[in-house]
PDB file as gemmi writes it, atoms N, CA and C in Angstrom:
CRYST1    1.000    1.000    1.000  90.00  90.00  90.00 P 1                      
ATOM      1  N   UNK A   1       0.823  -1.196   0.000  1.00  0.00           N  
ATOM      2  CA  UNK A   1       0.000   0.000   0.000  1.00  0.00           C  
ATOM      3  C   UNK A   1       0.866   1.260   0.000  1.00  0.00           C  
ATOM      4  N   UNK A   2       1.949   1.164  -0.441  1.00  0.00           N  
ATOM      5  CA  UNK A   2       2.935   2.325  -0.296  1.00  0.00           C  
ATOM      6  C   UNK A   2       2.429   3.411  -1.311  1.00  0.00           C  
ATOM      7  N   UNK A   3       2.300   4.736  -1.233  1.00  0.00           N  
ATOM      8  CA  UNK A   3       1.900   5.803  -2.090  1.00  0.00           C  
ATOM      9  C   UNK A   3       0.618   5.752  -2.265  1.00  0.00           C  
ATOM     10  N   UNK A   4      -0.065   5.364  -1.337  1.00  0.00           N  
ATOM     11  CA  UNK A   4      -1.856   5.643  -1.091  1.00  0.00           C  
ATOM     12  C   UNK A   4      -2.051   6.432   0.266  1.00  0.00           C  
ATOM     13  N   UNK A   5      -2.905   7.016   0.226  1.00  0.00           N  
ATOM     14  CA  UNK A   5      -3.107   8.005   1.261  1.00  0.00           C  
ATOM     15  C   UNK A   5      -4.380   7.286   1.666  1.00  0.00           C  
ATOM     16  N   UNK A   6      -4.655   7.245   3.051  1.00  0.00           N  
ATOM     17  CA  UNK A   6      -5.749   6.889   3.995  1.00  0.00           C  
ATOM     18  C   UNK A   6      -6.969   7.160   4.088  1.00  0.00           C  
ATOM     19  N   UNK A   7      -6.683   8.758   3.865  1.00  0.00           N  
ATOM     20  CA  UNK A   7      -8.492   9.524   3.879  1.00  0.00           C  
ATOM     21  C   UNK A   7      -9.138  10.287   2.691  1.00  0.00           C  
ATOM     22  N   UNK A   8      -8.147  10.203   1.603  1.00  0.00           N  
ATOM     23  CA  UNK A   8      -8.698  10.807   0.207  1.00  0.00           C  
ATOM     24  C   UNK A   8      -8.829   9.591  -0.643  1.00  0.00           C  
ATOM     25  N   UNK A   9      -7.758   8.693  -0.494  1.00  0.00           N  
ATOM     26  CA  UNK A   9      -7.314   7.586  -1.337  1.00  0.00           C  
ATOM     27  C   UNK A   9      -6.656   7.925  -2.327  1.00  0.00           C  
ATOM     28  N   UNK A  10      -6.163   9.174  -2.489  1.00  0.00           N  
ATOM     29  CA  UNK A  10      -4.919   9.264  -3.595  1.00  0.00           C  
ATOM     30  C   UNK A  10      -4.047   8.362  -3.598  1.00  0.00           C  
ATOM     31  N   UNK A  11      -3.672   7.664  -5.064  1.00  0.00           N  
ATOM     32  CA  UNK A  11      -3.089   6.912  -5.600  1.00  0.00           C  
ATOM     33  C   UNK A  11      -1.800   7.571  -6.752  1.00  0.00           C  
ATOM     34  N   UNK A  12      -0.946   6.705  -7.092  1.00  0.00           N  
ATOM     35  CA  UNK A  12       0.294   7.239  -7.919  1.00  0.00           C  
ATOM     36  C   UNK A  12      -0.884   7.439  -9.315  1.00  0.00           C  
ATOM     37  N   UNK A  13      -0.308   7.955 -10.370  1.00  0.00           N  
ATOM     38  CA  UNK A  13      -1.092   8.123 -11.462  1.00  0.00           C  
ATOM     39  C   UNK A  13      -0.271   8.281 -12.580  1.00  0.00           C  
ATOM     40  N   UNK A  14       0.008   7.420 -13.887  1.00  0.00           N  
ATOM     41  CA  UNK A  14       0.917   7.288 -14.934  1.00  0.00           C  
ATOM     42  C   UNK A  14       0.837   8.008 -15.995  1.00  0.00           C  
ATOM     43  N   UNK A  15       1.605   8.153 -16.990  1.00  0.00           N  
ATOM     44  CA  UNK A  15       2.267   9.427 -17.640  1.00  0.00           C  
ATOM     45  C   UNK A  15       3.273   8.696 -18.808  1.00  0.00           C  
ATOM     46  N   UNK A  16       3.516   9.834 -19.444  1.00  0.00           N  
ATOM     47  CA  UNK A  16       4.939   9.257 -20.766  1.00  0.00           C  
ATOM     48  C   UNK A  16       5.658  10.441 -19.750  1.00  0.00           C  
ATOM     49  N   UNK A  17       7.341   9.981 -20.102  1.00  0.00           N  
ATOM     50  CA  UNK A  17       8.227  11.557 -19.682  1.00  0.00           C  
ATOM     51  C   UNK A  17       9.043  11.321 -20.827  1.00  0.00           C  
ATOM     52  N   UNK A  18       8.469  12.878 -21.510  1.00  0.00           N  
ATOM     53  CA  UNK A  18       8.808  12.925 -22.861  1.00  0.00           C  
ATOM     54  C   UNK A  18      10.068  13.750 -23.199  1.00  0.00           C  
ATOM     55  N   UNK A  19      11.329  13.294 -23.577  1.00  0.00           N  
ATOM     56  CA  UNK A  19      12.333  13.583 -23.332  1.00  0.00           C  
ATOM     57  C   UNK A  19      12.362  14.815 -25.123  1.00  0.00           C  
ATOM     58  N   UNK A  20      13.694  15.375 -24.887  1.00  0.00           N  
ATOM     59  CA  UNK A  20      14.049  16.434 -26.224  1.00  0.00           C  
ATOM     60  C   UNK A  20      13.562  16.012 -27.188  1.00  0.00           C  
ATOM     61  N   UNK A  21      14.187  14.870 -27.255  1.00  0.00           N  
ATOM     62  CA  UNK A  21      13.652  14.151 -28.607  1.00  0.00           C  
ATOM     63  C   UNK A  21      12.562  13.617 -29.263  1.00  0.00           C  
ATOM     64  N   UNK A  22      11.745  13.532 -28.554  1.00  0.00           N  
ATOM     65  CA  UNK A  22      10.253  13.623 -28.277  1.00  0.00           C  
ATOM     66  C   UNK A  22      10.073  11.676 -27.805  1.00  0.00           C  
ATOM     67  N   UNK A  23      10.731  11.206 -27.484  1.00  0.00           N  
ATOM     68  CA  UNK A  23      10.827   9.646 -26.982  1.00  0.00           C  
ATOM     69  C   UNK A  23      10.021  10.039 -25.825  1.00  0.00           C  
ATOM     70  N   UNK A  24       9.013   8.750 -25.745  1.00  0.00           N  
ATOM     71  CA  UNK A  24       7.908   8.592 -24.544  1.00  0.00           C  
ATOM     72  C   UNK A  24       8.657   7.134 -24.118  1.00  0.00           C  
ATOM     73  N   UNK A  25       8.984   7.623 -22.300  1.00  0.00           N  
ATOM     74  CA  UNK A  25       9.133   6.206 -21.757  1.00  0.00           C  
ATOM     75  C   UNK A  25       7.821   6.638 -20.828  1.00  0.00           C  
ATOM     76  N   UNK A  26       7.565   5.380 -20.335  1.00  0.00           N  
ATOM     77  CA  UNK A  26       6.602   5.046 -19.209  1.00  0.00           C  
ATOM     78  C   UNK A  26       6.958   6.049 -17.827  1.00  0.00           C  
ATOM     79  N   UNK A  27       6.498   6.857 -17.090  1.00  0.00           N  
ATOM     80  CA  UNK A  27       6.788   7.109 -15.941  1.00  0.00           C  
ATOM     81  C   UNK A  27       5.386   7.677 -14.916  1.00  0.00           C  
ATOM     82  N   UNK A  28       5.928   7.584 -13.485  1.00  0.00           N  
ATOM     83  CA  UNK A  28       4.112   7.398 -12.519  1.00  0.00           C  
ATOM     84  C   UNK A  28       4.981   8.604 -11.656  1.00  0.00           C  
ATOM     85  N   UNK A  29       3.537   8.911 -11.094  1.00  0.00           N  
ATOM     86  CA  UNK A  29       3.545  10.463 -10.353  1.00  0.00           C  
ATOM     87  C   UNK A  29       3.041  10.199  -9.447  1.00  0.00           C  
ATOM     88  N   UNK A  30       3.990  10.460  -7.860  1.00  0.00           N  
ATOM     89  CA  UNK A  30       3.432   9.829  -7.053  1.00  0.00           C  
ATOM     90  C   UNK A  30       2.976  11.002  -6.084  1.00  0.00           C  
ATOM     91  N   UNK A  31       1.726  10.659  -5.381  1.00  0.00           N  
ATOM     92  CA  UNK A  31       1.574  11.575  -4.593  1.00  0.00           C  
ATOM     93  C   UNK A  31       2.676  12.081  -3.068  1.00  0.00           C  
ATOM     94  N   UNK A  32       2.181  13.300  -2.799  1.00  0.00           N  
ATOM     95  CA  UNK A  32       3.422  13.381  -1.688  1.00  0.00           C  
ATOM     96  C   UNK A  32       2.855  13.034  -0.296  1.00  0.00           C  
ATOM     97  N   UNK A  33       3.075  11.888  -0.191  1.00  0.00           N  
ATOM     98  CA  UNK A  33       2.646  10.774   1.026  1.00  0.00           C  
ATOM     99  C   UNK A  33       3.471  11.208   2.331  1.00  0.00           C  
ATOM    100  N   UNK A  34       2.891  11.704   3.489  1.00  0.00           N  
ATOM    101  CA  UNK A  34       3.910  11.909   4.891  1.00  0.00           C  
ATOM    102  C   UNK A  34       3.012  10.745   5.775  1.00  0.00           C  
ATOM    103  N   UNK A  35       4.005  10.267   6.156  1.00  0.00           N  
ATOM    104  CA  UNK A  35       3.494   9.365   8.061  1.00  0.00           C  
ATOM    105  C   UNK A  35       3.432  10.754   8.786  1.00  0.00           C  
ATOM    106  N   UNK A  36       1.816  10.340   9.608  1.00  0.00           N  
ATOM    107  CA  UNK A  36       1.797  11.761  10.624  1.00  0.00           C  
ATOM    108  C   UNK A  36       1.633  11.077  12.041  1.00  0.00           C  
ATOM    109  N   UNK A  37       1.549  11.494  13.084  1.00  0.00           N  
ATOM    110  CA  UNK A  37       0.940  10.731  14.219  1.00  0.00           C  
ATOM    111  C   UNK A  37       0.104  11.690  15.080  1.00  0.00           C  
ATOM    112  N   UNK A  38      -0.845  10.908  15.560  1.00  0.00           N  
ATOM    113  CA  UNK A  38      -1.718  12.127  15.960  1.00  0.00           C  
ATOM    114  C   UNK A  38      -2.403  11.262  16.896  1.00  0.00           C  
ATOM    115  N   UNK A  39      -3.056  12.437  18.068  1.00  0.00           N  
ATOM    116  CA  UNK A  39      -3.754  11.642  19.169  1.00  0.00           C  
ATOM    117  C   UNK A  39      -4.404  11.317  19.295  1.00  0.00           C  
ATOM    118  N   UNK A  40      -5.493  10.459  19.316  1.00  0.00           N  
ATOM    119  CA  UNK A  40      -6.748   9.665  19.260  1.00  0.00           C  
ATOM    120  C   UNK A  40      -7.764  10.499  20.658  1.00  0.00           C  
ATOM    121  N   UNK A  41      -8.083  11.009  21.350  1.00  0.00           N  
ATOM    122  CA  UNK A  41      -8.531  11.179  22.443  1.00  0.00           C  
ATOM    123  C   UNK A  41      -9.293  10.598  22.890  1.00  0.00           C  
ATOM    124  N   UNK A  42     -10.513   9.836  21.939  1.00  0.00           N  
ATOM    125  CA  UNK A  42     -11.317   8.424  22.296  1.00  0.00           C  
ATOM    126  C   UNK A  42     -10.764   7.368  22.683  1.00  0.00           C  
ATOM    127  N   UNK A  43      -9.653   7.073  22.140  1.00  0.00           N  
ATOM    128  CA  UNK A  43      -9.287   5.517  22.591  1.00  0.00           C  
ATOM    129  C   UNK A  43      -7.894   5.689  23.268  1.00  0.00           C  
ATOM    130  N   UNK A  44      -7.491   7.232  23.488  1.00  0.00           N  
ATOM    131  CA  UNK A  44      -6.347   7.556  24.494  1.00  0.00           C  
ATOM    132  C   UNK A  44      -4.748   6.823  24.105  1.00  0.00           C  
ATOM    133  N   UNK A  45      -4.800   6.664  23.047  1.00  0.00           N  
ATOM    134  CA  UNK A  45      -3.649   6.778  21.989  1.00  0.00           C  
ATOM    135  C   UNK A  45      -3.503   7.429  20.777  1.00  0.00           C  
ATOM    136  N   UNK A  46      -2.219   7.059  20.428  1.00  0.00           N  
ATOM    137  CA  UNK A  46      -1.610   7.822  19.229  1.00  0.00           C  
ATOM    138  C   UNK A  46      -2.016   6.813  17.795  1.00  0.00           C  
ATOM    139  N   UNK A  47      -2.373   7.297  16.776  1.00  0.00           N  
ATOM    140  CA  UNK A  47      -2.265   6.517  15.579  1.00  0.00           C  
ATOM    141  C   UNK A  47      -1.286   7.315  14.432  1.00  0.00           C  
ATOM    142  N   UNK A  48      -1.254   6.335  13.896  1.00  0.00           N  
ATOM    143  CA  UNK A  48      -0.092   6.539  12.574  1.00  0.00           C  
ATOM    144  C   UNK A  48      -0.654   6.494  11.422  1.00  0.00           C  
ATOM    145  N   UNK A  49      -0.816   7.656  10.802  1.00  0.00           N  
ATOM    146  CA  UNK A  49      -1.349   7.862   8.962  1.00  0.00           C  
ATOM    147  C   UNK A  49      -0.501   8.401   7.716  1.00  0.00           C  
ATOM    148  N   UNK A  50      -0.431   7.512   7.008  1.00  0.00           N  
ATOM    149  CA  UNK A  50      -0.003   8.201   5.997  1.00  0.00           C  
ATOM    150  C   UNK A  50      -1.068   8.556   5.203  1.00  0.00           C  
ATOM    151  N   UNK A  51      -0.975  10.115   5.114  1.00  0.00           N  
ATOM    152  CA  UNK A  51      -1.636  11.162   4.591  1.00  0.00           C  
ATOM    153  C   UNK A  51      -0.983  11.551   3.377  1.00  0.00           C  
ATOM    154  N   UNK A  52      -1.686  11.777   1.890  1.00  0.00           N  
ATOM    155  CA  UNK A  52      -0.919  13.310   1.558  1.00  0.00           C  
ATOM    156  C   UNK A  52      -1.579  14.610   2.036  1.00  0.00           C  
ATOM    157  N   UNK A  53      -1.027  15.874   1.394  1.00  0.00           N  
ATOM    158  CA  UNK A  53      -0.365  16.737   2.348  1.00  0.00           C  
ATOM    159  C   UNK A  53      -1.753  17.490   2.233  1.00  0.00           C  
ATOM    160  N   UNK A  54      -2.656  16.992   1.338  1.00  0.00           N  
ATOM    161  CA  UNK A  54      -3.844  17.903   1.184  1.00  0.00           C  
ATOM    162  C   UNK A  54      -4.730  17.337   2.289  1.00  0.00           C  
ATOM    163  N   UNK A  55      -4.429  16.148   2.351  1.00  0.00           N  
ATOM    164  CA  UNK A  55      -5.608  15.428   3.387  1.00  0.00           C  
ATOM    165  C   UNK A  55      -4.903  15.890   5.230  1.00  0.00           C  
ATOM    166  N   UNK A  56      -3.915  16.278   5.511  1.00  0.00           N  
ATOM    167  CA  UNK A  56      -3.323  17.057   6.336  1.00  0.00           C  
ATOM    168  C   UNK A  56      -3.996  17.740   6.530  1.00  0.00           C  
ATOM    169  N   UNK A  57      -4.044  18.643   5.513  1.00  0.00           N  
ATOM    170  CA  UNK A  57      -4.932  19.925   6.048  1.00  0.00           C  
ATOM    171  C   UNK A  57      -6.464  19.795   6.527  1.00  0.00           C  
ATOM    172  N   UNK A  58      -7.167  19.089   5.912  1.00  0.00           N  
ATOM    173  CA  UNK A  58      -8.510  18.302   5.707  1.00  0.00           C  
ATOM    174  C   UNK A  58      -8.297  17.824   7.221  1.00  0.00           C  
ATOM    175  N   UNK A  59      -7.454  17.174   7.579  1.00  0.00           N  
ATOM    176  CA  UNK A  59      -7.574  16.740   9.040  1.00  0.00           C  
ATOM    177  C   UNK A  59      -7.538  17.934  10.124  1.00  0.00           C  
ATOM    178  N   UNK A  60      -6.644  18.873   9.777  1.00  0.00           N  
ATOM    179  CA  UNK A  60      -6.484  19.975  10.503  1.00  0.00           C  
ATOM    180  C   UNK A  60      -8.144  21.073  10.541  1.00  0.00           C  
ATOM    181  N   UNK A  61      -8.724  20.672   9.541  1.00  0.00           N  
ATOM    182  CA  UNK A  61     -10.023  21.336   9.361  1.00  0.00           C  
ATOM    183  C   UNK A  61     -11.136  20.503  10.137  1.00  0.00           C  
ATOM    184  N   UNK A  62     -11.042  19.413   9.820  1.00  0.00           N  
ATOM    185  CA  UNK A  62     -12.138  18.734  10.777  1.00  0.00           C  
ATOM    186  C   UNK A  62     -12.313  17.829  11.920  1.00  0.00           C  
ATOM    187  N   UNK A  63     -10.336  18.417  12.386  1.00  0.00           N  
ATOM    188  CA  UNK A  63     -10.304  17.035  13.215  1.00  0.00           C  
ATOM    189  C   UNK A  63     -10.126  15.902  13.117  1.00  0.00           C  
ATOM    190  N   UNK A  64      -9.132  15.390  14.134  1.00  0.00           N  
ATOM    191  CA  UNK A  64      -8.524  13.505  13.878  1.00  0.00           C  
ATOM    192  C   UNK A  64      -9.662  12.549  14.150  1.00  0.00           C  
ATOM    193  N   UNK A  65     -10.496  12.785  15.058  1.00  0.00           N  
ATOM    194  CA  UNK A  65     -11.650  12.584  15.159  1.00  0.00           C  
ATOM    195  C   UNK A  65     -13.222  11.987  14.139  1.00  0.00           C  
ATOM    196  N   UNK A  66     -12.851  12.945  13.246  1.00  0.00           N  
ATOM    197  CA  UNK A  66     -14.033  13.048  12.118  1.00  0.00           C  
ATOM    198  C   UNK A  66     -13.051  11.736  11.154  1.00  0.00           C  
ATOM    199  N   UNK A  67     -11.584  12.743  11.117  1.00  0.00           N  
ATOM    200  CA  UNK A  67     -11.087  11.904   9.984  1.00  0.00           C  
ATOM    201  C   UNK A  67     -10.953  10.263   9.959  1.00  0.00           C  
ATOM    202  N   UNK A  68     -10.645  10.074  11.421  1.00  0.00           N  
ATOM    203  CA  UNK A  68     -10.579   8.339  12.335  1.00  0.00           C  
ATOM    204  C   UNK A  68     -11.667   8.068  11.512  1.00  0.00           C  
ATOM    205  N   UNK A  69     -12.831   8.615  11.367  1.00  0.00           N  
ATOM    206  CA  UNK A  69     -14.238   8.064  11.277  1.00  0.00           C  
ATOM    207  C   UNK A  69     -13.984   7.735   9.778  1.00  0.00           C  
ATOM    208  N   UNK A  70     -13.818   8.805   8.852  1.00  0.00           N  
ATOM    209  CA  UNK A  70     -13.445   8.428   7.704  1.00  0.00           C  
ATOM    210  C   UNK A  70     -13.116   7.382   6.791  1.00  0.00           C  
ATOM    211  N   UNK A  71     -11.569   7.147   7.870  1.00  0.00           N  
ATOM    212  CA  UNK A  71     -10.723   6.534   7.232  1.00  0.00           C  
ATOM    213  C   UNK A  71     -11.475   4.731   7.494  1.00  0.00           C  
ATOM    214  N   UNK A  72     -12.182   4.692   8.595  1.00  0.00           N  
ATOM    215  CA  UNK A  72     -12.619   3.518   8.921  1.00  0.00           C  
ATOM    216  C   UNK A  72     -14.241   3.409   8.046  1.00  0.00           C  
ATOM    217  N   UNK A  73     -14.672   4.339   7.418  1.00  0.00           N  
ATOM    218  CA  UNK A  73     -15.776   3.895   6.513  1.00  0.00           C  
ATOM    219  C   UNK A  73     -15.295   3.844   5.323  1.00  0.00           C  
ATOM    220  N   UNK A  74     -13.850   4.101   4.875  1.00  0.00           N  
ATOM    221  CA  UNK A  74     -13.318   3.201   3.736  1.00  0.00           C  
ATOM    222  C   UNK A  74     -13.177   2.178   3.644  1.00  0.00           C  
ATOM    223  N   UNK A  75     -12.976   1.607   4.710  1.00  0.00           N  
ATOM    224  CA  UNK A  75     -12.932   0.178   4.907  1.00  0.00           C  
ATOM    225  C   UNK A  75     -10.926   0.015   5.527  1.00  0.00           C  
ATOM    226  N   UNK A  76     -10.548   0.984   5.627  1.00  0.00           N  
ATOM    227  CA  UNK A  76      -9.106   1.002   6.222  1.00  0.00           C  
ATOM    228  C   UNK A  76      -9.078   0.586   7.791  1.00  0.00           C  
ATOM    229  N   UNK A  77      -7.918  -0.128   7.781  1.00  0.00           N  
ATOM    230  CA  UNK A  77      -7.771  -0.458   9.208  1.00  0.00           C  
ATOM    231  C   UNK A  77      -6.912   0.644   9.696  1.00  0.00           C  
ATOM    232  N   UNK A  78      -6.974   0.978  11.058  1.00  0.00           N  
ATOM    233  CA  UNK A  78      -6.293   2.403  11.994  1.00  0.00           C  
ATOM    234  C   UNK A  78      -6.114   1.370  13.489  1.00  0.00           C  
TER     235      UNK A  78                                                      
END                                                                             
């Protein structure tokens, strides 16, 4: 599950990288994935998410709380 994010579900997403010459090789764009840790206050621990950086903020807007809820009606384990 490396380069998926938890609460948006951003995924890498593929591309040509089209060099001078106009040659297309294959290449993927990955999102910018951080491990965050943050405090649970319901269950009185810390959990570990890898977020990208938009869903950061999204957490910072509605709370680890809302987002916990989120991430567990994706069907993700936390």
């Amino acid at each position: 599950m490396s380069a998926h994010c938890m609460l948006t579900g951003t995924k890498p997403g593929f591309g040509n990288a089209i060099s001078h010459s106009h040659r297309r090789t294959s290449r993927r764009f990955d999102p910018n994935i951080q491990t965050k840790r943050y405090w649970l206050p319901s269950e009185g621990r810390y959990v570990r998410l890898k977020l990208s950086t938009k869903a950061i903020k999204t957490v910072d807007a509605i709370g680890v709380e809302a987002a916990v809820a989120r991430i567990r009606a994706r069907g993700v384990k936390v």
